[in-house]
């Protein structure tokens, strides 16, 4: 089906829409266009780059477009491309493996040889998972290792930070280094980060600080003081750029609750090894030291942890917009397909998968999987085409369910849209991916209209000043959800097929045959 869809898309004759102009399909009245034009007249968008595309996937018509082909920074909308490519390449059932191996011989409770902790990039590894691996080693009867414990992160190669990431982001958890061995501090799975916990002490005494999980992978420098109850709070936690020193400074009033801060760690492999060696010691397993090394080919597995399947991982990845998950999947695609676990190979695989889905490989530039890079550039049209093409794929329902839902308060349902569009026609009817960086905000996904018609939309704003005008994007989504009229030439019938559109409209190949749409109803969003 994917190849067939790509072939059909290759014959599509597209509407010619001048840059900066807005357009709707011939069958669409001017009301929707006028309303969207009015919303986009917001003065905060003055001088900004604005890109909008609204498509009717059943007829393949563009209902509205403004700067549809203008390439813009997508921020986390890039995760739409990454997640789709990962599903195509790895499949919904793909799992990461983390193993403990050895080449040593057993002599009773002694292992005469080394242990190897080998990872394949699992971003969901918690301290508890490393504890279970250590418990498995101990339960096998080993309590003395006459050798060292080595970390093997060789599954991934190349730099741990992607091209175009800002140096100012490096200390923060959302820009953590990407390694084949890592630790996530909570079940949000922000791999490569640690939680710094701060509690007030007695007035005029230092704030009490600890890390979760306990680790020596960062050095906490505590300069924060406890002040009298009711005073102002000015607590700050930040890792020094290029260092493992996490500085805790400022003031925390007495009787305050615990404060939690996330910090990236500079060396995620060292972090994982530290957590694992502590777990071995807690289970009574002694060893002669630690280090890093590749696992010998003849090594046998003593213990293994398998991650949740990719289809399940998509939920925290997309709902919470997890950058580390995106980059791990890029490197994993490169390793699995081309034998190289780096960004260069992974992005090559990603571009190939996108091309097979009808996304023009020459019309965008993606250098990472998360959209954190300032070098990424994509057009709203390409985002809309990807969203449209995804509807026909066998994994679509899994992917769609992992996208944020407008106004849904449950964190792993509403995700990054849980606090937006509440109490409007869009609540529960807009399912879309957000994107946010300084001067960038994006919202691309699906909306069910009042007439039960599915629409695909992409709204990307770049180069605005001040706070992100997300409310303008929300207003567009709400207006689409409220739409109850004709979105094709079906004269108000939401289930009607496209009438006789001109051969120049999207949804036609060179012979005039219709592409897309269906007279059968599989679901509100998919076609048969």
Coordinates of C-alpha atoms in Angstrom, one line a residue, residues 115-361:
X115 CA 31.1 -8.6 33.1
X116 CA 29.8 -6.5 30.2
X117 CA 26.8 -4.3 30.4
X118 CA 25.8 -3.8 26.7
X119 CA 23.1 -1.4 25.6
X120 CA 21.2 -0.9 22.3
X121 CA 19.8 2.6 23.1
X122 CA 16.8 1.8 25.4
X123 CA 15.6 5.3 26.5
X124 CA 13.2 3.7 29.0
X125 CA 15.9 2.1 31.3
X126 CA 15.2 3.0 34.9
X127 CA 17.4 2.5 37.9
X128 CA 14.9 -0.2 38.9
X129 CA 15.7 -2.0 35.6
X130 CA 19.4 -2.0 36.3
X131 CA 18.6 -3.3 39.8
X132 CA 16.7 -6.2 38.2
X133 CA 19.7 -7.0 36.0
X134 CA 22.0 -7.0 39.1
X135 CA 19.5 -9.2 41.0
X136 CA 19.5 -11.7 38.1
X137 CA 23.3 -11.9 38.2
X138 CA 23.2 -12.5 42.0
X139 CA 20.3 -15.0 41.7
X140 CA 22.4 -17.0 39.2
X141 CA 24.7 -17.8 42.1
X142 CA 27.5 -15.2 41.4
X143 CA 28.7 -13.2 44.4
X144 CA 32.3 -12.6 43.3
X145 CA 33.5 -11.3 40.0
X146 CA 37.2 -11.9 39.5
X147 CA 37.4 -9.2 36.9
X148 CA 35.9 -5.8 36.1
X149 CA 32.5 -4.6 35.0
X150 CA 32.6 -2.9 31.6
X151 CA 30.1 -0.7 29.9
X152 CA 29.6 -1.3 26.2
X153 CA 27.9 1.5 24.4
X154 CA 29.3 0.7 20.9
X155 CA 25.9 0.1 19.3
X156 CA 25.8 3.9 18.7
X157 CA 28.7 5.8 17.2
X158 CA 29.6 9.4 16.5
X159 CA 28.7 12.5 18.5
X160 CA 26.2 12.3 21.3
X161 CA 24.8 15.8 20.5
X162 CA 23.2 16.5 17.1
X163 CA 24.2 19.1 14.6
X164 CA 22.6 22.5 15.2
X165 CA 21.8 22.0 18.9
X166 CA 22.4 25.3 20.8
X167 CA 25.2 25.3 23.4
X168 CA 22.8 27.1 25.8
X169 CA 20.5 24.0 25.8
X170 CA 23.2 21.5 26.6
X171 CA 22.8 21.4 30.4
X172 CA 19.0 20.8 30.2
X173 CA 17.3 17.4 30.2
X174 CA 15.6 18.0 26.9
X175 CA 19.0 18.2 25.2
X176 CA 20.7 15.2 27.0
X177 CA 23.4 13.3 25.1
X178 CA 22.3 10.2 23.2
X179 CA 24.0 7.0 24.1
X180 CA 23.4 3.3 23.7
X181 CA 23.6 3.0 27.5
X182 CA 21.6 5.5 29.6
X183 CA 19.3 5.9 32.5
X184 CA 15.9 7.6 32.8
X185 CA 15.1 9.0 36.3
X186 CA 11.3 8.7 36.0
X187 CA 8.7 7.0 33.9
X188 CA 8.5 10.0 31.7
X189 CA 11.7 8.4 30.3
X190 CA 13.9 11.5 30.0
X191 CA 16.9 9.4 29.3
X192 CA 20.3 10.8 30.1
X193 CA 19.0 13.1 32.9
X194 CA 19.0 13.1 36.6
X195 CA 16.5 14.6 39.1
X196 CA 18.0 17.0 41.6
X197 CA 15.8 17.1 44.8
X198 CA 16.0 20.1 47.1
X199 CA 14.4 20.4 50.5
X200 CA 14.6 23.2 53.1
X201 CA 16.8 22.7 56.1
X202 CA 16.7 25.0 59.2
X203 CA 16.7 28.7 58.6
X204 CA 20.2 30.1 57.7
X205 CA 21.4 26.5 57.0
X206 CA 22.1 24.9 53.6
X207 CA 19.3 23.5 51.6
X208 CA 19.2 19.7 51.6
X209 CA 20.1 18.3 48.2
X210 CA 20.1 14.8 46.7
X211 CA 19.9 13.2 43.3
X212 CA 17.4 10.6 42.0
X213 CA 18.7 8.0 41.2
X214 CA 21.8 8.3 43.5
X215 CA 24.8 8.7 41.2
X216 CA 28.3 10.1 41.0
X217 CA 27.8 10.9 37.3
X218 CA 27.2 14.5 38.3
X219 CA 28.9 16.5 41.1
X220 CA 26.4 18.6 43.0
X221 CA 27.7 21.9 44.4
X222 CA 25.3 23.2 46.9
X223 CA 25.3 26.9 47.5
X224 CA 21.6 27.3 48.3
X225 CA 20.4 28.5 51.7
X226 CA 17.3 28.0 53.7
X227 CA 15.5 31.2 54.6
X228 CA 12.7 32.0 57.1
X229 CA 9.2 30.7 56.2
X230 CA 7.2 33.0 54.0
X231 CA 10.2 34.6 52.4
X232 CA 10.7 34.8 48.6
X233 CA 12.0 31.7 46.8
X234 CA 14.9 32.0 44.3
X235 CA 16.2 28.5 44.1
X236 CA 18.1 27.6 40.9
X237 CA 19.6 24.3 39.7
X238 CA 21.8 24.3 36.5
X239 CA 24.7 22.2 35.2
X240 CA 27.7 24.1 34.1
X241 CA 28.2 24.0 30.4
X242 CA 30.7 21.2 29.4
X243 CA 31.1 20.1 33.1
X244 CA 29.6 17.5 35.4
X245 CA 29.1 20.2 38.1
X246 CA 25.5 20.9 39.0
X247 CA 25.2 24.2 40.8
X248 CA 22.4 24.6 43.3
X249 CA 22.0 28.2 44.4
X250 CA 19.5 30.8 45.7
X251 CA 17.1 30.6 48.6
X252 CA 14.4 28.2 49.6
X253 CA 12.0 29.2 52.5
X254 CA 11.7 26.9 55.5
X255 CA 8.5 24.8 55.5
X256 CA 8.5 24.7 51.7
X257 CA 7.9 21.4 50.0
X258 CA 10.4 19.5 48.0
X259 CA 11.5 21.0 44.7
X260 CA 12.6 18.9 41.8
X261 CA 14.8 19.9 38.9
X262 CA 15.9 17.9 35.9
X263 CA 19.5 18.1 34.6
X264 CA 21.2 16.4 31.8
X265 CA 24.3 14.4 32.6
X266 CA 27.4 14.9 30.4
X267 CA 28.3 11.2 30.1
X268 CA 25.2 8.9 30.0
X269 CA 27.3 5.8 29.6
X270 CA 29.2 6.5 32.8
X271 CA 25.8 7.3 34.4
X272 CA 24.4 3.8 33.5
X273 CA 27.5 2.1 34.6
X274 CA 27.5 3.9 37.9
X275 CA 23.8 3.0 38.6
X276 CA 24.5 -0.7 37.6
X277 CA 27.6 -1.1 39.8
X278 CA 25.7 0.3 42.8
X279 CA 23.0 -2.2 42.1
X280 CA 25.5 -5.1 42.0
X281 CA 27.0 -4.0 45.3
X282 CA 23.5 -3.8 46.9
X283 CA 22.9 -7.4 45.8
X284 CA 26.2 -8.6 47.4
X285 CA 28.1 -9.0 44.1
X286 CA 31.8 -7.8 44.4
X287 CA 34.1 -6.9 41.5
X288 CA 37.5 -5.5 40.9
X289 CA 36.7 -2.3 39.1
X290 CA 34.8 -0.7 36.2
X291 CA 35.6 0.6 32.7
X292 CA 34.4 0.7 29.1
X293 CA 35.0 -1.9 26.5
X294 CA 33.4 -3.7 23.6
X295 CA 31.8 -7.0 24.4
X296 CA 33.8 -10.0 23.0
X297 CA 31.9 -11.9 20.3
X298 CA 32.0 -15.2 22.3
X299 CA 30.4 -13.7 25.4
X300 CA 27.3 -15.3 26.7
X301 CA 24.2 -13.6 28.2
X302 CA 23.7 -13.8 32.0
X303 CA 20.8 -11.4 32.2
X304 CA 18.6 -9.4 29.8
X305 CA 16.1 -6.6 29.9
X306 CA 13.7 -5.9 27.0
X307 CA 12.0 -2.6 26.6
X308 CA 8.3 -2.0 25.9
X309 CA 7.4 -2.3 22.2
X310 CA 7.8 0.7 20.0
X311 CA 4.0 0.9 19.6
X312 CA 3.8 1.6 23.4
X313 CA 6.8 3.8 23.6
X314 CA 5.1 6.2 21.1
X315 CA 2.8 7.4 23.8
X316 CA 5.4 9.1 26.1
X317 CA 7.4 10.0 23.0
X318 CA 4.7 11.9 21.2
X319 CA 2.3 12.9 24.0
X320 CA 5.2 14.4 26.0
X321 CA 7.3 15.4 23.0
X322 CA 10.5 13.6 24.2
X323 CA 13.5 14.7 22.3
X324 CA 15.7 11.8 23.5
X325 CA 13.3 9.2 22.1
X326 CA 13.4 10.8 18.7
X327 CA 17.2 10.8 18.5
X328 CA 17.5 7.3 19.8
X329 CA 15.1 6.1 17.1
X330 CA 17.1 7.9 14.4
X331 CA 20.4 6.3 15.5
X332 CA 18.6 2.9 15.8
X333 CA 17.3 3.1 12.3
X334 CA 20.8 3.8 11.0
X335 CA 22.2 0.9 12.9
X336 CA 19.5 -1.6 11.9
X337 CA 19.4 -0.6 8.2
X338 CA 22.9 0.6 7.3
X339 CA 24.9 -0.9 10.2
X340 CA 25.9 2.5 11.6
X341 CA 24.3 3.9 14.7
X342 CA 24.8 7.6 14.1
X343 CA 22.8 10.6 12.9
X344 CA 24.2 10.5 9.4
X345 CA 23.0 7.0 8.7
X346 CA 19.8 7.4 10.6
X347 CA 18.7 10.5 8.8
X348 CA 19.5 8.8 5.5
X349 CA 17.1 6.0 6.4
X350 CA 14.5 8.6 7.5
X351 CA 14.7 10.5 4.3
X352 CA 14.3 7.3 2.3
X353 CA 11.2 6.3 4.2
X354 CA 9.7 9.8 3.8
X355 CA 10.3 9.7 0.1
X356 CA 8.4 6.4 -0.1
X357 CA 5.5 8.1 1.6
X358 CA 5.3 10.9 -1.0
X359 CA 7.3 13.5 0.9
X360 CA 9.7 15.3 -1.4
X361 CA 13.3 14.6 -0.2

